[in-house]
Coordinates of C-alpha atoms in Angstrom, one line a residue:
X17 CA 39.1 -130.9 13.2
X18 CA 37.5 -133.8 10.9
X19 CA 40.3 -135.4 10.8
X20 CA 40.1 -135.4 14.7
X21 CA 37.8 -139.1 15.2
X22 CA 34.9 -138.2 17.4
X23 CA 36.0 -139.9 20.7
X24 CA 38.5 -137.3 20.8
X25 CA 37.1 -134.7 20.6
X26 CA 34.4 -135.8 23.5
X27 CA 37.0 -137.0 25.4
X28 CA 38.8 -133.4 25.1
X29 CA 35.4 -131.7 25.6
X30 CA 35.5 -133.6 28.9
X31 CA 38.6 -132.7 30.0
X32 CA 37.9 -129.0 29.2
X33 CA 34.6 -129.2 31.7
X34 CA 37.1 -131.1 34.1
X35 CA 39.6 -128.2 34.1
X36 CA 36.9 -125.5 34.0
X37 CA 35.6 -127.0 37.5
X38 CA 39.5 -126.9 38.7
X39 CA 39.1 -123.7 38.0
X40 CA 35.9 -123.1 39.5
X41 CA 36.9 -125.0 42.9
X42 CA 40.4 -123.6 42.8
X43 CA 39.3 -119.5 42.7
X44 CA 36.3 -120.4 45.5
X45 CA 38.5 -122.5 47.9
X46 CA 41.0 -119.9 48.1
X47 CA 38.4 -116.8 48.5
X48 CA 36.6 -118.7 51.2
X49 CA 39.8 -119.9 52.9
X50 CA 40.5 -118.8 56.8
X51 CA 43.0 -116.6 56.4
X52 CA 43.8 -117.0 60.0
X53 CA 43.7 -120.4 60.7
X54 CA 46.0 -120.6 57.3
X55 CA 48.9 -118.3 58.1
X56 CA 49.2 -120.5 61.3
X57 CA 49.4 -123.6 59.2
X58 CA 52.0 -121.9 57.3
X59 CA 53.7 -120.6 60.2
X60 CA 53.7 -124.1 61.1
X61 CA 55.3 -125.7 57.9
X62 CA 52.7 -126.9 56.5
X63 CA 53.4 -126.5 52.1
X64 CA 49.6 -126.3 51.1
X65 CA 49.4 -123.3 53.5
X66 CA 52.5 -121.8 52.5
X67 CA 51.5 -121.6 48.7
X68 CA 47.7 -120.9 48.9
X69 CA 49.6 -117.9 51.5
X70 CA 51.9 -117.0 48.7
X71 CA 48.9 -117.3 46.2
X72 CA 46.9 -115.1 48.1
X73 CA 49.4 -112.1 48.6
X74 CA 49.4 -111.7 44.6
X75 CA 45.5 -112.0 44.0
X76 CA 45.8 -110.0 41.0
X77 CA 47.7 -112.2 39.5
X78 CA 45.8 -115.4 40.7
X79 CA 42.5 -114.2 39.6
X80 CA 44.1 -113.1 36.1
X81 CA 46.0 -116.8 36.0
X82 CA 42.5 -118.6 37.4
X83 CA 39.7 -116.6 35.2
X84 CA 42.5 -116.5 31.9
X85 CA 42.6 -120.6 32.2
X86 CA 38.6 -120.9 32.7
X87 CA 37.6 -118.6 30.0
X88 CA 39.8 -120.3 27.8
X89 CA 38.5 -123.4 28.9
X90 CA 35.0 -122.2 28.3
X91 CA 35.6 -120.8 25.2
X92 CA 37.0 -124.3 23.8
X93 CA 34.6 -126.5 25.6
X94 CA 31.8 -124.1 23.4
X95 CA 34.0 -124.7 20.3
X96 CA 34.1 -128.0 20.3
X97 CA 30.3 -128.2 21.0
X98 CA 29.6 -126.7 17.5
X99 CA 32.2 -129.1 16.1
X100 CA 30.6 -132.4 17.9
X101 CA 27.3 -131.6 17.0
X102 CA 27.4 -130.8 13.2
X103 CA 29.4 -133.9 13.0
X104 CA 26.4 -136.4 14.7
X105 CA 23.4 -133.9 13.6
X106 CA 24.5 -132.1 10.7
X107 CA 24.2 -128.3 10.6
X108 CA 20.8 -126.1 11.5
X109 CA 19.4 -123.4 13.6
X110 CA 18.2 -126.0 15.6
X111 CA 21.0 -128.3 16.1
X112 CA 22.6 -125.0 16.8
X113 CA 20.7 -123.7 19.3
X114 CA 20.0 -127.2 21.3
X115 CA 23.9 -127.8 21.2
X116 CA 24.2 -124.2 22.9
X117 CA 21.7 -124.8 25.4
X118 CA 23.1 -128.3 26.2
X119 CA 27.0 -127.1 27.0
X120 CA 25.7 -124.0 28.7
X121 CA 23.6 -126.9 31.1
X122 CA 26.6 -128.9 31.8
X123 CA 29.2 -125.5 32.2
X124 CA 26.7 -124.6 35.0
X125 CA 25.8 -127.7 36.3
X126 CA 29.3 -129.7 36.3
X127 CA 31.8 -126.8 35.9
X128 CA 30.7 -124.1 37.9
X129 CA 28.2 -124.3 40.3
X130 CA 28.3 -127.4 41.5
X131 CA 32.5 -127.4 41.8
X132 CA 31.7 -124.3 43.9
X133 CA 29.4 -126.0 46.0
X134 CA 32.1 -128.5 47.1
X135 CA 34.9 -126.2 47.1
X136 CA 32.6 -123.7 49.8
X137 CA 32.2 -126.4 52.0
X138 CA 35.8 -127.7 51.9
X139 CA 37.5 -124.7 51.3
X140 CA 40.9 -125.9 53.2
X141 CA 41.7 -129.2 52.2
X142 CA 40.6 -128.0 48.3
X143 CA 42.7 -124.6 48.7
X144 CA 45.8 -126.3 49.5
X145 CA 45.5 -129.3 47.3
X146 CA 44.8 -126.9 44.4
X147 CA 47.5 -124.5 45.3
X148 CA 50.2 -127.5 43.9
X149 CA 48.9 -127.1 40.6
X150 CA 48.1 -123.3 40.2
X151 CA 51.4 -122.0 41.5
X152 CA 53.2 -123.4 38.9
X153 CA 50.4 -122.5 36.1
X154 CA 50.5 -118.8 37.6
X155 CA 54.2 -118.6 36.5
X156 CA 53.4 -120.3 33.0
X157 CA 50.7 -117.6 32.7
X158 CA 52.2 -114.5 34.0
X159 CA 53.2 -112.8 30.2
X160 CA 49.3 -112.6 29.6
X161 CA 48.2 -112.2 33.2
X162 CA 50.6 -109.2 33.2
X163 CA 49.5 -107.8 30.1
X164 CA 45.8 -107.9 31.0
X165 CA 46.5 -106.7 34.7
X166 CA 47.7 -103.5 32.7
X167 CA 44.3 -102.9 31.4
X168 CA 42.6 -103.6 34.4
X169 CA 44.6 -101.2 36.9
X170 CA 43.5 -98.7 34.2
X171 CA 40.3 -99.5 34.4
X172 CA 39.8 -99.7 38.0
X173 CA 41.9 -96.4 38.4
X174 CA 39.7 -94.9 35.9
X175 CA 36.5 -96.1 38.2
X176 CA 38.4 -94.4 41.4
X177 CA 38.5 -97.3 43.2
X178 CA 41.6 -98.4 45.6
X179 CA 42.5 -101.6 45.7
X180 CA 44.7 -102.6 49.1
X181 CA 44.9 -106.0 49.5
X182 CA 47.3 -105.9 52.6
X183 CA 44.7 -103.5 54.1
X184 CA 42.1 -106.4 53.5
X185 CA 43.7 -108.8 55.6
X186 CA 43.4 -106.5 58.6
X187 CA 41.3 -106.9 61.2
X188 CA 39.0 -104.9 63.7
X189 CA 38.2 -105.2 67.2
X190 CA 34.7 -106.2 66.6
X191 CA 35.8 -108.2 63.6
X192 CA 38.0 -110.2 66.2
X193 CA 35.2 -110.6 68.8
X194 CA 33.2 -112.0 66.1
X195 CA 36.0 -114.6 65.2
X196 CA 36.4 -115.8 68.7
X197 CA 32.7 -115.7 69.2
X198 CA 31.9 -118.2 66.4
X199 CA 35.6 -120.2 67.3
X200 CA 33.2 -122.9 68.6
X201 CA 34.9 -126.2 69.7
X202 CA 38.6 -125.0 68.8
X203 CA 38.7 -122.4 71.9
X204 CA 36.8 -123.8 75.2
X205 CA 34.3 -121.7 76.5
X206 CA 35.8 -120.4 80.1
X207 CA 38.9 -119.7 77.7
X208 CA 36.5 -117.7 75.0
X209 CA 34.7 -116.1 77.6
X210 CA 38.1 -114.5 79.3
X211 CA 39.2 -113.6 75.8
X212 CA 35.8 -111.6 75.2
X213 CA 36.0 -109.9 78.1
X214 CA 39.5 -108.7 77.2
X215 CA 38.5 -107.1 74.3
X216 CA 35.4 -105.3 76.0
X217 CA 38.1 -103.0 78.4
X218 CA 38.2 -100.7 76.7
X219 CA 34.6 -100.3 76.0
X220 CA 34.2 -100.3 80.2
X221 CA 35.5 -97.4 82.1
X222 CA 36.1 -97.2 85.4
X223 CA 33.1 -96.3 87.2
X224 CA 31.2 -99.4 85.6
X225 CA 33.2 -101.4 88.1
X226 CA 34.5 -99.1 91.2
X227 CA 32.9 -99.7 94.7
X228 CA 31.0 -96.0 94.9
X229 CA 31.8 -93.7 97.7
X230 CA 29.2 -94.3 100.1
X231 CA 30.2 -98.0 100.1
X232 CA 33.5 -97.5 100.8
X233 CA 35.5 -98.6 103.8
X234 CA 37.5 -96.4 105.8
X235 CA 39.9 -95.3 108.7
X236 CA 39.3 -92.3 109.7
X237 CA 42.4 -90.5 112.0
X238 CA 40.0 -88.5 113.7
X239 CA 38.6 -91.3 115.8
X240 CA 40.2 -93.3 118.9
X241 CA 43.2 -95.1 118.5
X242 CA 41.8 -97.9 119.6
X243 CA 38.8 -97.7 117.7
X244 CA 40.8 -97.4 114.6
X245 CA 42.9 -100.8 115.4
X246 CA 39.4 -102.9 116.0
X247 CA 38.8 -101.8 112.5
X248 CA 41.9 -102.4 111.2
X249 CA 41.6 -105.9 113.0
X250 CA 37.8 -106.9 111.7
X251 CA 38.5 -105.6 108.6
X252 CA 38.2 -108.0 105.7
X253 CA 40.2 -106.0 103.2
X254 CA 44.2 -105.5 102.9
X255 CA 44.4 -102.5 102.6
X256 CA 41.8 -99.5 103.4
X257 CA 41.3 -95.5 102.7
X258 CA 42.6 -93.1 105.5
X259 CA 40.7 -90.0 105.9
X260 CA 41.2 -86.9 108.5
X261 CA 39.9 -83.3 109.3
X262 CA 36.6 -81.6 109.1
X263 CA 35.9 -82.2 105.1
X264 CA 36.8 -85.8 105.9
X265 CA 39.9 -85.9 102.8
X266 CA 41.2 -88.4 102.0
X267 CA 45.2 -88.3 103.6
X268 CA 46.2 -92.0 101.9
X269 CA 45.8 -95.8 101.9
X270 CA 46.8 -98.6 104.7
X271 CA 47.8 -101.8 104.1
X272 CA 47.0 -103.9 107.0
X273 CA 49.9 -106.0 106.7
X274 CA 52.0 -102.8 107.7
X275 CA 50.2 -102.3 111.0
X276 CA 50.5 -106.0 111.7
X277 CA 53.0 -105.0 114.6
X278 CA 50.3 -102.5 116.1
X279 CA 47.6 -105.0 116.0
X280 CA 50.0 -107.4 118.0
X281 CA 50.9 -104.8 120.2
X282 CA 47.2 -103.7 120.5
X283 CA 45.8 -107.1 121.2
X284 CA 48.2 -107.7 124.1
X285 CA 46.8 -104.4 125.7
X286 CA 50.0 -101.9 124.1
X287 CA 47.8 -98.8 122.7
X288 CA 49.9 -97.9 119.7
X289 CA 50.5 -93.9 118.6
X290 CA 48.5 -92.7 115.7
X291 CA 52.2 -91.4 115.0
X292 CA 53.0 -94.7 114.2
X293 CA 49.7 -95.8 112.5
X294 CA 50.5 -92.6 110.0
X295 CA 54.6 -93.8 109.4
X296 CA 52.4 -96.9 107.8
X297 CA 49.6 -94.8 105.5
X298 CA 51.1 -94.6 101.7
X299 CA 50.2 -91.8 99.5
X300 CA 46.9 -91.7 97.6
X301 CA 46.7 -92.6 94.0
X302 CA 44.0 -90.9 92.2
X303 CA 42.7 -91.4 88.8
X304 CA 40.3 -89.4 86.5
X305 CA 36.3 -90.9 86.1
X306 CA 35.4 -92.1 82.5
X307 CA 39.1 -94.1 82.0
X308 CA 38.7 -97.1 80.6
X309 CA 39.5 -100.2 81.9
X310 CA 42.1 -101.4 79.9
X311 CA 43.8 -98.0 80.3
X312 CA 43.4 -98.8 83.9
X313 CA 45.1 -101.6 83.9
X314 CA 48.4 -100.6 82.1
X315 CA 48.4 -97.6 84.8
X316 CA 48.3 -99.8 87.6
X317 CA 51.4 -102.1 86.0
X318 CA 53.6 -98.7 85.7
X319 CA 52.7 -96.8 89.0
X320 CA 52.8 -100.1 90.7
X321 CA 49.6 -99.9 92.7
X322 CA 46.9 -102.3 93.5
X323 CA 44.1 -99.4 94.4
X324 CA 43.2 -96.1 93.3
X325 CA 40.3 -93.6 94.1
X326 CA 38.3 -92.5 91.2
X327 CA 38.0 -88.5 91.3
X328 CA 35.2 -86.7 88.9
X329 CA 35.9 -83.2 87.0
X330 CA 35.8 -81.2 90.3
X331 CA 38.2 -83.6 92.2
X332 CA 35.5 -85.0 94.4
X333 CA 35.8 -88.3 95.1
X334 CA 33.4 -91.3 93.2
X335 CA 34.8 -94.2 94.3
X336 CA 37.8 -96.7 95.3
X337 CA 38.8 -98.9 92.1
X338 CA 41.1 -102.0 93.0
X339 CA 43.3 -104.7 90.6
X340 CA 41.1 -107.4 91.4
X341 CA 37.9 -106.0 90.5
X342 CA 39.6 -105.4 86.8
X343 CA 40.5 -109.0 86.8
X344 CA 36.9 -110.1 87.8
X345 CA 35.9 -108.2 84.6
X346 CA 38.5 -110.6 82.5
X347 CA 38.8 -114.0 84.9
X348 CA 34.9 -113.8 86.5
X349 CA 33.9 -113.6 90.0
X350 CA 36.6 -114.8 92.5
X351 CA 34.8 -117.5 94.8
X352 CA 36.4 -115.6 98.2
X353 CA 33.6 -113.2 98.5
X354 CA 32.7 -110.7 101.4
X355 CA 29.3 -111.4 103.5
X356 CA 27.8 -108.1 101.9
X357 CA 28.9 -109.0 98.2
X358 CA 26.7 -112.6 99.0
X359 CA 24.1 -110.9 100.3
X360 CA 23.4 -108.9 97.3
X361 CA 21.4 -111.7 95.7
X362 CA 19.4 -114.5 97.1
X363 CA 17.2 -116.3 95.2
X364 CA 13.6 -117.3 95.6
X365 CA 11.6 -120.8 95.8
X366 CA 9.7 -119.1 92.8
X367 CA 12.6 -118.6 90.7
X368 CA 12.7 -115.2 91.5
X369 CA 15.8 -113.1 93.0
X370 CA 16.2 -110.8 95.7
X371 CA 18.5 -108.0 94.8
X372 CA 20.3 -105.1 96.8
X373 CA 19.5 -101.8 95.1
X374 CA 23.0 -100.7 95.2
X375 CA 24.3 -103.7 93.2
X376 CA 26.2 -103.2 90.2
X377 CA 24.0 -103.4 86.7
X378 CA 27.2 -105.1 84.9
X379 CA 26.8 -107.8 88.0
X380 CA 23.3 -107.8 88.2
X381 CA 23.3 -108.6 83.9
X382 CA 26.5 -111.1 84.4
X383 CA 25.1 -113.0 87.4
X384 CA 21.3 -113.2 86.6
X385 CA 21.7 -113.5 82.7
X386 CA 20.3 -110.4 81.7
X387 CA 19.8 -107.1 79.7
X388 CA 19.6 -104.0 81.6
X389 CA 20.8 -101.1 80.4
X390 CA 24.5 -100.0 81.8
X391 CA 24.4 -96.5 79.5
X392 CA 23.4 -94.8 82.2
X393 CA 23.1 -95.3 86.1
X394 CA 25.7 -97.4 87.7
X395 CA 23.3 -99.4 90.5
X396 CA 19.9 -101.1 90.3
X397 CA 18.7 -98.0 92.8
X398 CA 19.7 -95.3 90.2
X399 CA 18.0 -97.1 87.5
X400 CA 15.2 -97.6 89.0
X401 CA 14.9 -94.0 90.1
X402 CA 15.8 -92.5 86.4
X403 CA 12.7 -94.9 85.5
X404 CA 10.5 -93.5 88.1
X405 CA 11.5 -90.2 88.4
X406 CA 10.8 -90.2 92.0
X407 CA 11.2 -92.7 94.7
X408 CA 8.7 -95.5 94.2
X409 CA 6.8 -97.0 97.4
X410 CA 7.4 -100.7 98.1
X411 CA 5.3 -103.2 96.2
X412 CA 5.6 -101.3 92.9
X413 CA 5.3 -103.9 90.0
X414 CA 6.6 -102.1 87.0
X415 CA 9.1 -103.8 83.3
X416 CA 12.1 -102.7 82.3
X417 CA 12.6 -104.0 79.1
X418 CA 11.7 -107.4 78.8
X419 CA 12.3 -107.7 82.5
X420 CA 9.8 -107.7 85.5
X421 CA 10.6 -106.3 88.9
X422 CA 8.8 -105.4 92.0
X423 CA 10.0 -103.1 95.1
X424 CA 10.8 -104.7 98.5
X425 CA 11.7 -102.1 100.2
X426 CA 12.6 -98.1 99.9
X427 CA 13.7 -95.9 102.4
X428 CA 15.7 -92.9 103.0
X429 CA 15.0 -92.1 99.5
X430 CA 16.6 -95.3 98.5
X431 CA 15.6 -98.1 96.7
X432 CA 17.5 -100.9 98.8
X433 CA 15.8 -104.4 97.6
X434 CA 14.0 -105.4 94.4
X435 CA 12.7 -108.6 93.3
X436 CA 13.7 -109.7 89.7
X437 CA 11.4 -112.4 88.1
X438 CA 13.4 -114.2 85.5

């Protein structure tokens, strides 16, 4: 190496710092890539993608190729240190040490951490840039790589540890609401919002979302023809719950728009048969409480039905679960909305909101931005009472959570409006 003139040999010290950062930025860019957004790039044609893709599905062998090249790197950059500094300050403990402490300063400084630095915070456009020039080393290195690969799957093995890359890649549900959650400006927010919602079905069962039973709607057979068609006529939905007999059972479901000859027929003063109003009532569809939504919703596609009543364990009936209040969970409210459902909020000069206490918590929380519990009661009312433990008289101030509210009114050992302060 005296033979070497000095310039040289500083001029090859500096390219070995140079390739130890390639290094450095190459192994960090790739581990902090988006896997994600880089098999669609790949998917797409783009070549940086499609190698750092390749590069990654062998990470064995790209770690052994990128840690072989820095230690060697290292190791010669450390060499020649020794070498450079006899030769300007002849030998010595001290000259010794000082050189030491120098390279290991401008390793960490210009070679490693600061390389990293940059690569972290452009991991994509380093990654595949990178990826053009380690491919082909990974090849040149793959006799040693391979040789000390054999070593460490021994060693590993030896630890018990199992190594499953393609299991890595993988991704869970949460793990996917987090990625859509922090997607920020490349998914717009209503879009996010639906997507979010998809992925909470099958946390929500039915009876989060069902009208209950005592709100329900219906026809029953037992009453006066001509009672039954000025309900069938003033009805706002399309299609209602028949019920007959003494325990008031449900017999099936109208839709209005097959009685649309009666209701001609009865508005020109023809009384119709309940004979015929029966020819129009289609089976019920029952399904089981505690199914969750998305569940739900690939039953509906394969029966073919729009509505279905929500029996518990015992086969009583819970409540009447429709299409569209699945699709409010996903899309949002729909903005054609019955009298009663605007009635069940109305907000204050104060700020404050007037609620029904038969509302919906999972509404209540989505409309008014807040956390009340849904673990347990469905309603406002039955929270309030599991709070209580008794029916509380009106004017009761109490908090729930970090939430204020005050009773309106109660009656009939009900708790039927509530004032939220927000």
């Amino acid at each position: 190496m005296d033979n070497i003139p000095l310039s040289w040999q500083i001029g090859l010290l500096l390219l070995l710092l140079s390739l130890t950062a390639f290094f450095s930025i190459a192994e960090t860019s790739l581990m902090s890539l988006n896997r994600y957004r880089m098999r669609h790039m790949a998917k797409e044609g783009h070549r940086g993608a499609k190698l750092a893709s390749r590069l990654l599905a062998q990470t064995d062998k790209t770690l052994g190729a990128i840690l072989l090249g820095n230690t060697f790197c290292i190791v010669g950059s450390s060499t020649l240190e020794v070498i450079i500094s006899e030769r300007l300050f002849g030998e010595g403990d001290y000259v010794l040490m000082w050189g030491s402490l120098a390279i290991t300063f401008a390793i960490l400084v210009f070679s490693e951490i600061s390389p990293k630095v940059i690569a972290a915070a452009h991991a994509e456009k380093l990654a595949y840039a990178t990826s053009y020039l380690l491919y082909p080393l990974i090849w040149l290195f793959n006799p040693v790589v391979w040789f000390v690969n054999l070593f460490v799957k021994a060693f590993v093995k030896l630890l018990g540890v199992r190594v499953n890359f393609d299991q890595a890649q993988s991704v869970t549900t949460d793990e996917l609401r987090s990625i859509v959650s922090d997607a920020g400006q490349y998914i717009p927010s209503q879009n996010r919002t639906i997507l979010l919602n998809l992925l909470d079905l099958e946390d929500i069962i039915v009876d989060h979302v069902m009208t209950a039973h005592t709100q329900v709607e219906f026809i029953d057979l037992d009453h006066p023809i001509d009672q039954i068609m000025e309900l069938l006529a003033n009805s706002r939905h399309s299609r209602l719950p028949v019920r007959q007999g003494d325990h008031e059972d449900i017999v099936g479901i109208v839709h209005v728009r097959k009685v649309l000859p009666l209701l001609r027929d009865f508005h020109i003063g023809k009384v119709p048969s309940k004979d015929l109003l029966q020819a129009a009532i289609s089976p019920p569809y029952y399904i089981p409480s505690g199914t969750p939504l998305y569940t739900q919703l690939q039953q509906f596609q394969k029966h073919h039905e729009r509505i279905a009543l929500v029996v518990d364990e015992y086969g009583e009936f819970r409540g009447l679960l429709t299409l569209e209040d699945i699709l409010e969970e996903v899309v949002g409210e729909f903005t054609t909305q019955s009298p009663e459902r605007t009635k069940e909020f109305q907000q204050n000069e104060d700020g404050s909101w007037l609620v029904d206490g038969s509302s919906q918590l999972r509404d209540i929380n989505r409309k008014l931005k807040l956390s009340l519990p849904i673990d347990g009661p469905r309603t406002l009312n039955g929270l309030i009472l599991e709070h209580f433990e008794d029916i509380p008289e009106p004017d009761t101030s109490f908090k729930l959570g970090e939430h204020r509210l005050e009773i309106v009114d109660a009656q009939d050992r009900i708790v039927k409006l509530v004032k939220i302060y927000l």
